[in-house]
Tab-separated table of N, CA and C in Angstrom:
chain	number	residue	atom	x	y	z
A	24	MET	N	-22.322	-36.461	-12.613
A	24	MET	CA	-23.042	-35.082	-11.659
A	24	MET	C	-22.194	-34.437	-11.127
A	25	LYS	N	-22.681	-33.413	-11.284
A	25	LYS	CA	-21.949	-32.157	-10.570
A	25	LYS	C	-22.289	-32.069	-8.853
A	26	GLN	N	-21.465	-31.740	-8.363
A	26	GLN	CA	-22.047	-31.665	-6.857
A	26	GLN	C	-22.096	-30.379	-6.808
A	27	GLU	N	-22.959	-29.743	-5.762
A	27	GLU	CA	-23.106	-28.384	-5.242
A	27	GLU	C	-22.481	-28.254	-4.170
A	28	LEU	N	-21.801	-27.046	-3.962
A	28	LEU	CA	-21.096	-26.410	-2.661
A	28	LEU	C	-21.454	-25.240	-2.428
A	29	THR	N	-21.128	-24.593	-1.282
A	29	THR	CA	-21.847	-23.318	-0.790
A	29	THR	C	-20.615	-22.846	0.117
A	30	LEU	N	-20.591	-21.701	-0.070
A	30	LEU	CA	-19.759	-20.994	0.996
A	30	LEU	C	-20.072	-19.545	0.727
A	31	ALA	N	-20.009	-18.838	2.177
A	31	ALA	CA	-20.123	-17.605	2.639
A	31	ALA	C	-18.794	-16.580	2.780
A	32	ARG	N	-18.966	-15.727	2.753
A	32	ARG	CA	-17.798	-14.491	3.354
A	32	ARG	C	-17.326	-14.654	4.285
A	33	THR	N	-16.085	-14.256	4.452
A	33	THR	CA	-15.074	-14.921	5.512
A	33	THR	C	-14.284	-13.467	5.129
A	34	SER	N	-13.597	-13.293	6.825
A	34	SER	CA	-12.730	-12.235	6.812
A	34	SER	C	-11.227	-12.918	6.394
A	35	GLY	N	-10.462	-11.543	6.315
A	35	GLY	CA	-9.058	-11.827	5.879
A	35	GLY	C	-8.739	-11.729	4.465
A	36	ALA	N	-9.727	-11.256	3.285
A	36	ALA	CA	-9.688	-12.349	2.313
A	36	ALA	C	-8.563	-10.906	1.668
A	37	VAL	N	-8.588	-9.509	1.651
A	37	VAL	CA	-7.829	-8.690	1.209
A	37	VAL	C	-6.219	-9.184	1.776
A	38	GLY	N	-6.249	-8.630	2.530
A	38	GLY	CA	-5.186	-9.365	3.357
A	38	GLY	C	-4.159	-10.518	2.894
A	39	ALA	N	-5.068	-11.249	2.525
A	39	ALA	CA	-4.649	-12.620	2.180
A	39	ALA	C	-3.973	-12.950	0.782
A	40	THR	N	-5.077	-11.960	-0.005
A	40	THR	CA	-4.556	-11.629	-1.568
A	40	THR	C	-3.254	-10.890	-1.552
A	41	ARG	N	-3.129	-9.921	-0.622
A	41	ARG	CA	-1.568	-8.870	-1.011
A	41	ARG	C	-0.747	-10.018	-0.774
A	42	ARG	N	-0.501	-11.400	-0.307
A	42	ARG	CA	0.665	-11.992	-0.129
A	42	ARG	C	0.399	-13.013	-1.714
A	43	CYS	N	-0.779	-13.007	-2.136
A	43	CYS	CA	-0.894	-14.059	-3.213
A	43	CYS	C	-0.899	-12.986	-4.825
A	44	GLY	N	-0.673	-12.383	-4.509
A	44	GLY	CA	-0.512	-11.434	-5.994
A	44	GLY	C	-1.854	-11.080	-6.668
A	45	LEU	N	-2.901	-10.757	-6.421
A	45	LEU	CA	-4.189	-10.824	-6.500
A	45	LEU	C	-5.014	-9.466	-6.761
A	46	LEU	N	-4.027	-8.169	-7.145
A	46	LEU	CA	-4.492	-6.762	-6.547
A	46	LEU	C	-4.682	-5.957	-7.910
A	47	GLY	N	-4.661	-6.673	-9.113
A	47	GLY	CA	-4.966	-5.600	-9.976
A	47	GLY	C	-5.836	-4.735	-10.242
A	48	PRO	N	-6.845	-5.279	-10.196
A	48	PRO	CA	-8.013	-4.056	-10.141
A	48	PRO	C	-8.193	-3.355	-8.845
A	49	LEU	N	-7.195	-3.576	-8.215
A	49	LEU	CA	-7.658	-2.353	-7.029
A	49	LEU	C	-6.724	-1.143	-6.729
A	50	ARG	N	-5.484	-1.652	-7.725
A	50	ARG	CA	-4.531	-0.558	-7.700
A	50	ARG	C	-4.609	0.151	-9.229
A	51	CYS	N	-5.956	0.295	-9.682
A	51	CYS	CA	-5.797	1.553	-10.547
A	51	CYS	C	-6.281	2.838	-10.212
A	52	GLY	N	-6.362	3.084	-9.064
A	52	GLY	CA	-6.493	4.414	-8.364
A	52	GLY	C	-7.920	4.793	-7.861
A	53	ASN	N	-8.793	3.880	-8.190
A	53	ASN	CA	-10.386	4.291	-8.132
A	53	ASN	C	-10.857	3.583	-6.796
A	54	PRO	N	-11.655	4.497	-5.977
A	54	PRO	CA	-12.133	4.162	-4.798
A	54	PRO	C	-12.389	3.050	-4.245
A	55	VAL	N	-11.672	2.118	-3.804
A	55	VAL	CA	-12.348	0.423	-3.407
A	55	VAL	C	-13.898	0.604	-2.732
A	56	THR	N	-14.529	0.065	-3.061
A	56	THR	CA	-16.117	0.071	-2.655
A	56	THR	C	-16.149	-1.350	-1.537
A	57	VAL	N	-17.530	-1.447	-1.200
A	57	VAL	CA	-17.804	-2.478	-0.234
A	57	VAL	C	-17.891	-3.522	-1.797
A	58	THR	N	-18.607	-3.287	-2.282
A	58	THR	CA	-19.119	-4.154	-4.036
A	58	THR	C	-18.192	-4.482	-4.154
A	59	LEU	N	-16.494	-3.831	-4.798
A	59	LEU	CA	-15.519	-4.739	-4.602
A	59	LEU	C	-14.830	-5.342	-3.810
A	60	LYS	N	-15.049	-5.011	-2.722
A	60	LYS	CA	-14.381	-5.567	-1.694
A	60	LYS	C	-15.373	-7.387	-1.620
A	61	GLU	N	-16.225	-7.057	-1.535
A	61	GLU	CA	-17.012	-8.399	-1.503
A	61	GLU	C	-16.954	-9.538	-2.700
A	62	LEU	N	-16.770	-8.764	-3.826
A	62	LEU	CA	-16.481	-9.765	-4.883
A	62	LEU	C	-14.511	-10.296	-5.053
A	63	PHE	N	-13.985	-9.719	-4.340
A	63	PHE	CA	-12.829	-9.812	-4.234
A	63	PHE	C	-12.425	-10.885	-3.441
A	64	ARG	N	-13.740	-10.983	-2.617
A	64	ARG	CA	-13.231	-12.299	-2.057
A	64	ARG	C	-13.956	-13.437	-2.509
A	65	ILE	N	-14.558	-13.188	-3.066
A	65	ILE	CA	-15.519	-14.860	-3.870
A	65	ILE	C	-14.230	-15.033	-4.646
A	66	ILE	N	-13.359	-14.254	-5.706
A	66	ILE	CA	-12.586	-14.443	-6.049
A	66	ILE	C	-11.224	-14.878	-5.788
A	67	VAL	N	-11.352	-15.013	-4.416
A	67	VAL	CA	-10.094	-14.644	-3.455
A	67	VAL	C	-10.536	-16.488	-2.761
A	68	ALA	N	-11.687	-16.864	-2.960
A	68	ALA	CA	-11.878	-18.170	-2.329
A	68	ALA	C	-11.758	-19.105	-4.205
A	69	ILE	N	-11.697	-18.372	-5.045
A	69	ILE	CA	-11.874	-19.476	-6.626
A	69	ILE	C	-9.964	-19.511	-6.009
A	70	GLU	N	-9.157	-18.838	-6.104
A	70	GLU	CA	-7.741	-18.669	-6.307
A	70	GLU	C	-7.133	-19.675	-5.494
A	71	ILE	N	-7.628	-19.750	-4.104
A	71	ILE	CA	-7.023	-20.905	-2.745
A	71	ILE	C	-7.603	-21.848	-2.935
A	72	TRP	N	-9.003	-22.506	-3.244
A	72	TRP	CA	-9.201	-23.612	-3.226
A	72	TRP	C	-9.927	-24.263	-4.418
A	73	GLY	N	-9.390	-23.332	-5.456
A	73	GLY	CA	-9.772	-23.674	-6.881
A	73	GLY	C	-9.561	-25.004	-7.872
A	74	GLN	N	-8.250	-25.424	-7.054
A	74	GLN	CA	-8.463	-27.377	-7.419
A	74	GLN	C	-9.474	-28.153	-6.688
A	75	VAL	N	-9.637	-28.126	-5.566
A	75	VAL	CA	-10.667	-28.555	-5.060
A	75	VAL	C	-11.819	-28.433	-5.582
A	76	LEU	N	-12.008	-27.209	-5.928
A	76	LEU	CA	-13.600	-26.964	-6.217
A	76	LEU	C	-13.559	-27.111	-8.017
A	77	LYS	N	-12.403	-27.693	-8.281
A	77	LYS	CA	-12.810	-27.978	-9.677
A	77	LYS	C	-13.940	-29.091	-10.529
A	78	ASN	N	-14.525	-28.907	-11.482
A	78	ASN	CA	-15.584	-29.723	-12.063
A	78	ASN	C	-16.943	-29.541	-10.881
A	79	ARG	N	-17.021	-28.266	-10.207
A	79	ARG	CA	-18.061	-28.175	-9.610
A	79	ARG	C	-19.014	-27.418	-9.825
A	80	ARG	N	-20.258	-27.260	-9.028
A	80	ARG	CA	-21.306	-26.157	-8.792
A	80	ARG	C	-21.258	-25.283	-7.960
A	81	MET	N	-20.596	-24.272	-7.820
A	81	MET	CA	-20.669	-23.087	-6.635
A	81	MET	C	-21.745	-22.095	-6.626
A	82	ARG	N	-22.244	-22.021	-5.342
A	82	ARG	CA	-23.524	-21.153	-4.968
A	82	ARG	C	-22.589	-20.359	-3.960
A	83	PHE	N	-22.199	-19.309	-3.817
A	83	PHE	CA	-21.686	-18.185	-3.099
A	83	PHE	C	-23.046	-17.383	-2.715
A	84	TRP	N	-22.466	-16.981	-1.114
A	84	TRP	CA	-23.542	-16.276	-0.363
A	84	TRP	C	-22.823	-14.586	0.006
A	85	SER	N	-23.904	-13.554	-0.469
A	85	SER	CA	-23.411	-12.626	-0.354
A	85	SER	C	-24.327	-11.388	0.515
A	86	ASN	N	-24.142	-10.880	1.348
A	86	ASN	CA	-24.952	-9.763	1.740
A	86	ASN	C	-25.020	-8.780	0.933
A	87	ASN	N	-24.675	-8.598	-0.160
A	87	ASN	CA	-24.536	-7.404	-0.843
A	87	ASN	C	-25.093	-7.451	-1.700
A	88	LEU	N	-25.948	-6.695	-2.456
A	88	LEU	CA	-26.981	-7.169	-3.690
A	88	LEU	C	-26.006	-6.673	-4.539
A	89	ALA	N	-25.294	-5.723	-4.824
A	89	ALA	CA	-24.522	-5.525	-5.486
A	89	ALA	C	-23.842	-6.451	-6.379
A	90	VAL	N	-23.315	-7.020	-5.444
A	90	VAL	CA	-22.353	-8.357	-5.747
A	90	VAL	C	-23.058	-9.165	-6.319
A	91	VAL	N	-24.535	-9.521	-5.864
A	91	VAL	CA	-25.204	-10.790	-6.400
A	91	VAL	C	-25.723	-10.580	-7.519
A	92	ASN	N	-26.089	-9.268	-7.721
A	92	ASN	CA	-26.592	-8.786	-8.875
A	92	ASN	C	-25.437	-8.543	-10.199
A	93	ALA	N	-23.954	-8.393	-10.105
A	93	ALA	CA	-23.202	-7.807	-10.615
A	93	ALA	C	-22.607	-9.412	-11.439
A	94	VAL	N	-22.505	-10.569	-10.460
A	94	VAL	CA	-22.018	-11.713	-10.985
A	94	VAL	C	-22.995	-12.326	-11.364
A	95	ASN	N	-24.239	-12.572	-11.122
A	95	ASN	CA	-25.207	-13.118	-11.674
A	95	ASN	C	-25.452	-12.471	-13.349
A	96	SER	N	-25.447	-11.534	-13.570
A	96	SER	CA	-25.793	-10.752	-14.802
A	96	SER	C	-24.635	-11.019	-15.512
A	97	LEU	N	-23.069	-10.964	-14.969
A	97	LEU	CA	-22.362	-10.648	-15.326
A	97	LEU	C	-21.887	-9.358	-16.305
A	98	SER	N	-22.639	-8.441	-15.420
A	98	SER	CA	-22.084	-7.001	-15.834
A	98	SER	C	-22.243	-5.859	-14.750
A	99	SER	N	-21.816	-4.595	-14.905
A	99	SER	CA	-21.205	-3.603	-13.642
A	99	SER	C	-21.443	-2.245	-14.733
A	100	PHE	N	-21.454	-1.151	-14.040
A	100	PHE	CA	-20.986	0.300	-14.356
A	100	PHE	C	-19.504	0.313	-13.781
A	101	SER	N	-19.034	0.041	-13.253
A	101	SER	CA	-17.695	0.207	-12.541
A	101	SER	C	-16.680	-0.873	-13.612
A	102	LEU	N	-15.862	-0.033	-13.851
A	102	LEU	CA	-14.763	-0.610	-14.102
A	102	LEU	C	-13.865	-1.666	-13.700
A	103	PRO	N	-13.347	-1.711	-12.319
A	103	PRO	CA	-13.032	-2.370	-11.917
A	103	PRO	C	-13.531	-3.718	-11.193
A	104	VAL	N	-14.699	-3.302	-11.088
A	104	VAL	CA	-15.451	-4.650	-10.695
A	104	VAL	C	-15.773	-5.518	-12.039
A	105	LEU	N	-15.931	-4.751	-12.885
A	105	LEU	CA	-15.874	-5.563	-14.700
A	105	LEU	C	-14.398	-6.324	-14.372
A	106	ALA	N	-13.511	-5.801	-14.252
A	106	ALA	CA	-11.967	-6.790	-14.483
A	106	ALA	C	-12.128	-7.824	-13.368
A	107	LEU	N	-12.912	-7.731	-11.966
A	107	LEU	CA	-12.827	-8.885	-10.864
A	107	LEU	C	-13.679	-9.826	-12.022
A	108	LEU	N	-15.095	-9.558	-12.136
A	108	LEU	CA	-15.934	-9.999	-13.117
A	108	LEU	C	-15.438	-11.115	-13.986
A	109	GLN	N	-14.246	-10.416	-14.710
A	109	GLN	CA	-13.672	-11.242	-15.948
A	109	GLN	C	-12.909	-12.122	-15.517
A	110	HIS	N	-12.012	-11.690	-14.828
A	110	HIS	CA	-10.639	-12.854	-13.775
A	110	HIS	C	-11.514	-13.794	-13.568
A	111	LEU	N	-12.704	-13.586	-12.552
A	111	LEU	CA	-13.748	-14.510	-11.847
A	111	LEU	C	-14.246	-15.934	-13.066
A	112	VAL	N	-14.683	-15.459	-13.979
A	112	VAL	CA	-14.830	-16.090	-15.434
A	112	VAL	C	-14.382	-16.697	-15.902
A	113	LEU	N	-13.120	-16.176	-16.467
A	113	LEU	CA	-12.028	-16.787	-16.746
A	113	LEU	C	-11.349	-18.036	-15.877
A	114	ARG	N	-11.242	-17.751	-14.552
A	114	ARG	CA	-10.614	-18.778	-13.862
A	114	ARG	C	-11.641	-20.135	-13.370
A	115	CYS	N	-12.992	-19.732	-13.534
A	115	CYS	CA	-13.921	-20.582	-13.319
A	115	CYS	C	-14.211	-21.547	-15.051
A	116	LEU	N	-14.130	-21.010	-15.713
A	116	LEU	CA	-13.894	-21.293	-17.452
A	116	LEU	C	-12.840	-22.728	-17.235
A	117	GLN	N	-11.660	-22.194	-16.788
A	117	GLN	CA	-10.423	-22.971	-16.610
A	117	GLN	C	-10.131	-24.016	-15.711
A	118	LEU	N	-11.414	-23.855	-14.628
A	118	LEU	CA	-11.284	-25.043	-13.824
A	118	LEU	C	-12.848	-25.713	-13.704
A	119	ASP	N	-13.885	-25.415	-15.120
A	119	ASP	CA	-15.056	-25.657	-14.918
A	119	ASP	C	-15.969	-25.716	-13.535
A	120	ILE	N	-16.026	-24.212	-13.179
A	120	ILE	CA	-16.665	-24.270	-12.007
A	120	ILE	C	-17.886	-23.293	-12.725
A	121	TRP	N	-19.140	-23.976	-12.179
A	121	TRP	CA	-20.382	-22.898	-12.245
A	121	TRP	C	-20.705	-22.520	-11.222
A	122	PHE	N	-20.911	-21.294	-11.619
A	122	PHE	CA	-21.350	-20.134	-10.197
A	122	PHE	C	-22.939	-19.734	-10.264
A	123	ARG	N	-23.072	-19.345	-9.067
A	123	ARG	CA	-23.877	-18.237	-8.947
A	123	ARG	C	-23.676	-17.297	-7.863
A	124	VAL	N	-24.584	-16.766	-7.394
A	124	VAL	CA	-24.338	-15.838	-6.133
A	124	VAL	C	-25.700	-15.631	-5.271
A	125	ARG	N	-25.863	-15.870	-4.605
A	125	ARG	CA	-27.081	-15.678	-3.527
A	125	ARG	C	-27.314	-14.752	-2.650
A	126	HIS	N	-28.328	-13.901	-2.541
A	126	HIS	CA	-28.224	-13.024	-0.983
A	126	HIS	C	-28.895	-13.752	-0.019
A	127	VAL	N	-27.946	-13.111	1.004
A	127	VAL	CA	-28.273	-13.824	2.126
A	127	VAL	C	-28.445	-12.063	3.316
A	128	SER	N	-29.849	-11.818	3.712
A	128	SER	CA	-29.730	-11.027	4.868
A	128	SER	C	-28.949	-10.865	5.682
A	129	ASP	N	-28.440	-9.817	6.506
A	129	ASP	CA	-28.186	-9.420	7.059
A	129	ASP	C	-28.136	-9.979	8.464
A	130	VAL	N	-29.512	-10.416	8.579
A	130	VAL	CA	-29.823	-10.691	9.888
A	130	VAL	C	-29.673	-12.685	9.837
A	131	ASP	N	-29.681	-12.829	8.769
A	131	ASP	CA	-29.048	-14.420	8.558
A	131	ASP	C	-27.599	-15.133	8.264
A	132	ASN	N	-26.738	-13.629	8.257
A	132	ASN	CA	-25.664	-13.849	7.903
A	132	ASN	C	-24.624	-13.795	9.459
A	133	LYS	N	-25.135	-14.473	10.547
A	133	LYS	CA	-24.430	-14.054	11.704
A	133	LYS	C	-23.323	-14.999	11.733
A	134	VAL	N	-22.827	-15.912	11.106
A	134	VAL	CA	-21.618	-16.802	11.643
A	134	VAL	C	-20.473	-16.175	10.524
A	135	ALA	N	-20.733	-15.797	9.014
A	135	ALA	CA	-19.430	-14.769	8.426
A	135	ALA	C	-19.759	-13.479	9.127
A	136	ASP	N	-20.650	-12.677	9.714
A	136	ASP	CA	-20.466	-11.683	10.660
A	136	ASP	C	-19.526	-11.691	11.764
A	137	ALA	N	-19.763	-12.729	12.691
A	137	ALA	CA	-18.868	-12.816	13.832
A	137	ALA	C	-17.245	-13.338	13.046
A	138	SER	N	-17.451	-13.895	12.477
A	138	SER	CA	-15.958	-14.702	11.540
A	138	SER	C	-15.368	-13.025	11.276
A	139	SER	N	-16.073	-12.468	10.793
A	139	SER	CA	-15.308	-11.154	10.431
A	139	SER	C	-14.854	-10.004	11.240
A	140	HIS	N	-15.618	-10.348	12.567
A	140	HIS	CA	-15.450	-9.055	13.619
A	140	HIS	C	-15.091	-9.761	14.556
A	141	SER	N	-14.134	-10.839	14.621
A	141	SER	CA	-13.296	-11.670	15.449
A	141	SER	C	-14.147	-11.659	16.896
A	142	GLN	N	-15.992	-12.054	16.558
A	142	GLN	CA	-16.501	-12.047	17.625
A	142	GLN	C	-16.515	-14.280	17.439
A	143	MET	N	-15.121	-14.510	18.205
A	143	MET	CA	-14.883	-15.729	18.294
A	143	MET	C	-15.837	-16.517	19.066
A	144	GLU	N	-15.790	-16.138	20.358
A	144	GLU	CA	-17.489	-16.687	21.083
A	144	GLU	C	-18.452	-17.333	20.355
A	145	LEU	N	-18.704	-16.179	19.817
A	145	LEU	CA	-20.408	-16.399	19.146
A	145	LEU	C	-20.057	-17.082	17.970
A	146	PHE	N	-19.154	-16.790	17.000
A	146	PHE	CA	-18.325	-17.721	16.051
A	146	PHE	C	-18.743	-19.342	16.215
A	147	TRP	N	-17.973	-19.470	17.685
A	147	TRP	CA	-18.294	-21.435	17.794
A	147	TRP	C	-19.205	-21.516	18.188
A	148	GLU	N	-20.106	-20.855	18.908
A	148	GLU	CA	-21.353	-21.015	19.166
A	148	GLU	C	-22.074	-21.421	17.892
A	149	LEU	N	-22.110	-20.056	16.656
A	149	LEU	CA	-23.134	-20.756	16.004
A	149	LEU	C	-22.378	-21.863	14.990
A	150	HIS	N	-21.020	-21.948	15.062
A	150	HIS	CA	-20.621	-22.712	14.111
A	150	HIS	C	-19.815	-23.888	14.911
A	151	PRO	N	-20.128	-24.721	15.858
A	151	PRO	CA	-19.022	-25.678	15.931
A	151	PRO	C	-18.979	-26.506	15.887
A	152	TRP	N	-18.636	-26.956	14.256
A	152	TRP	CA	-18.545	-27.859	13.981
A	152	TRP	C	-17.430	-27.194	12.906
A	153	ALA	N	-16.892	-26.190	12.579
A	153	ALA	CA	-15.989	-25.529	12.320
A	153	ALA	C	-14.311	-26.102	13.102
A	154	GLU	N	-13.507	-26.287	12.118
A	154	GLU	CA	-11.949	-26.430	11.940
A	154	GLU	C	-11.225	-25.326	12.887
A	155	GLY	N	-10.679	-26.562	13.884
A	155	GLY	CA	-10.236	-25.579	15.276
A	155	GLY	C	-8.849	-24.480	14.936
A	156	THR	N	-8.062	-24.764	13.606
A	156	THR	CA	-7.207	-24.132	13.083
A	156	THR	C	-7.122	-23.927	11.648
A	157	GLY	N	-6.628	-22.900	11.307
A	157	GLY	CA	-6.472	-22.068	10.015
A	157	GLY	C	-5.145	-22.583	9.081
A	158	PHE	N	-5.779	-21.967	7.945
A	158	PHE	CA	-3.863	-22.447	7.520
A	158	PHE	C	-3.093	-20.803	7.097
A	159	SER	N	-2.035	-21.162	6.224
A	159	SER	CA	-1.352	-20.279	5.929
A	159	SER	C	-1.336	-19.677	4.636
A	160	CYS	N	-1.729	-18.299	3.793
A	160	CYS	CA	-1.726	-18.282	2.778
A	160	CYS	C	-0.663	-18.612	1.851
A	161	GLN	N	0.219	-17.814	2.882
A	161	GLN	CA	1.792	-18.095	2.295
A	161	GLN	C	2.031	-19.525	1.958
A	162	THR	N	1.802	-20.216	2.594
A	162	THR	CA	2.261	-21.828	2.662
A	162	THR	C	1.214	-22.385	1.568
A	163	THR	N	-0.324	-21.764	1.237
A	163	THR	CA	-1.427	-22.744	0.359
A	163	THR	C	-0.717	-22.098	-1.230
A	164	CYS	N	-0.684	-20.685	-1.290
A	164	CYS	CA	-0.338	-20.411	-2.762
A	164	CYS	C	0.938	-19.773	-2.970
A	165	GLY	N	1.861	-19.794	-2.376
A	165	GLY	CA	3.075	-18.651	-2.225
A	165	GLY	C	2.879	-17.547	-2.215
A	166	SER	N	4.362	-17.043	-2.254
A	166	SER	CA	4.014	-15.509	-1.665
A	166	SER	C	4.692	-14.719	-2.844
A	167	SER	N	4.048	-13.447	-3.058
A	167	SER	CA	4.548	-12.621	-4.287
A	167	SER	C	4.969	-11.264	-3.692
């Protein structure tokens, strides 16, 4: 039986991926939309923690309805979003990860927002059991 995990968006995903070489669809000259950035964070989570998440069910949470609809329907009118969706599907097939995205309203997204906006006092108040130290993407997935 597969175990289901959930992840909320976190800050720093785009900066981390520059070091990990995952910028293909973002280099095509198209504008980088909020939808593209939010979807990119999900892919970064799969790339960084894919081996840990292997053979599991994943539920990602996003406050962006366009991302929720694009991932759950595996379609979009945006070619860069489609390119990221293709990457997401391929990686999840390789790792046997079943995924869905659920919408979380901005009102209920306080932990992720506090983290993304560097409001650490509020973050620790809302999420006191979080690990006190992070990790370096360079040591986890190599530099490119």
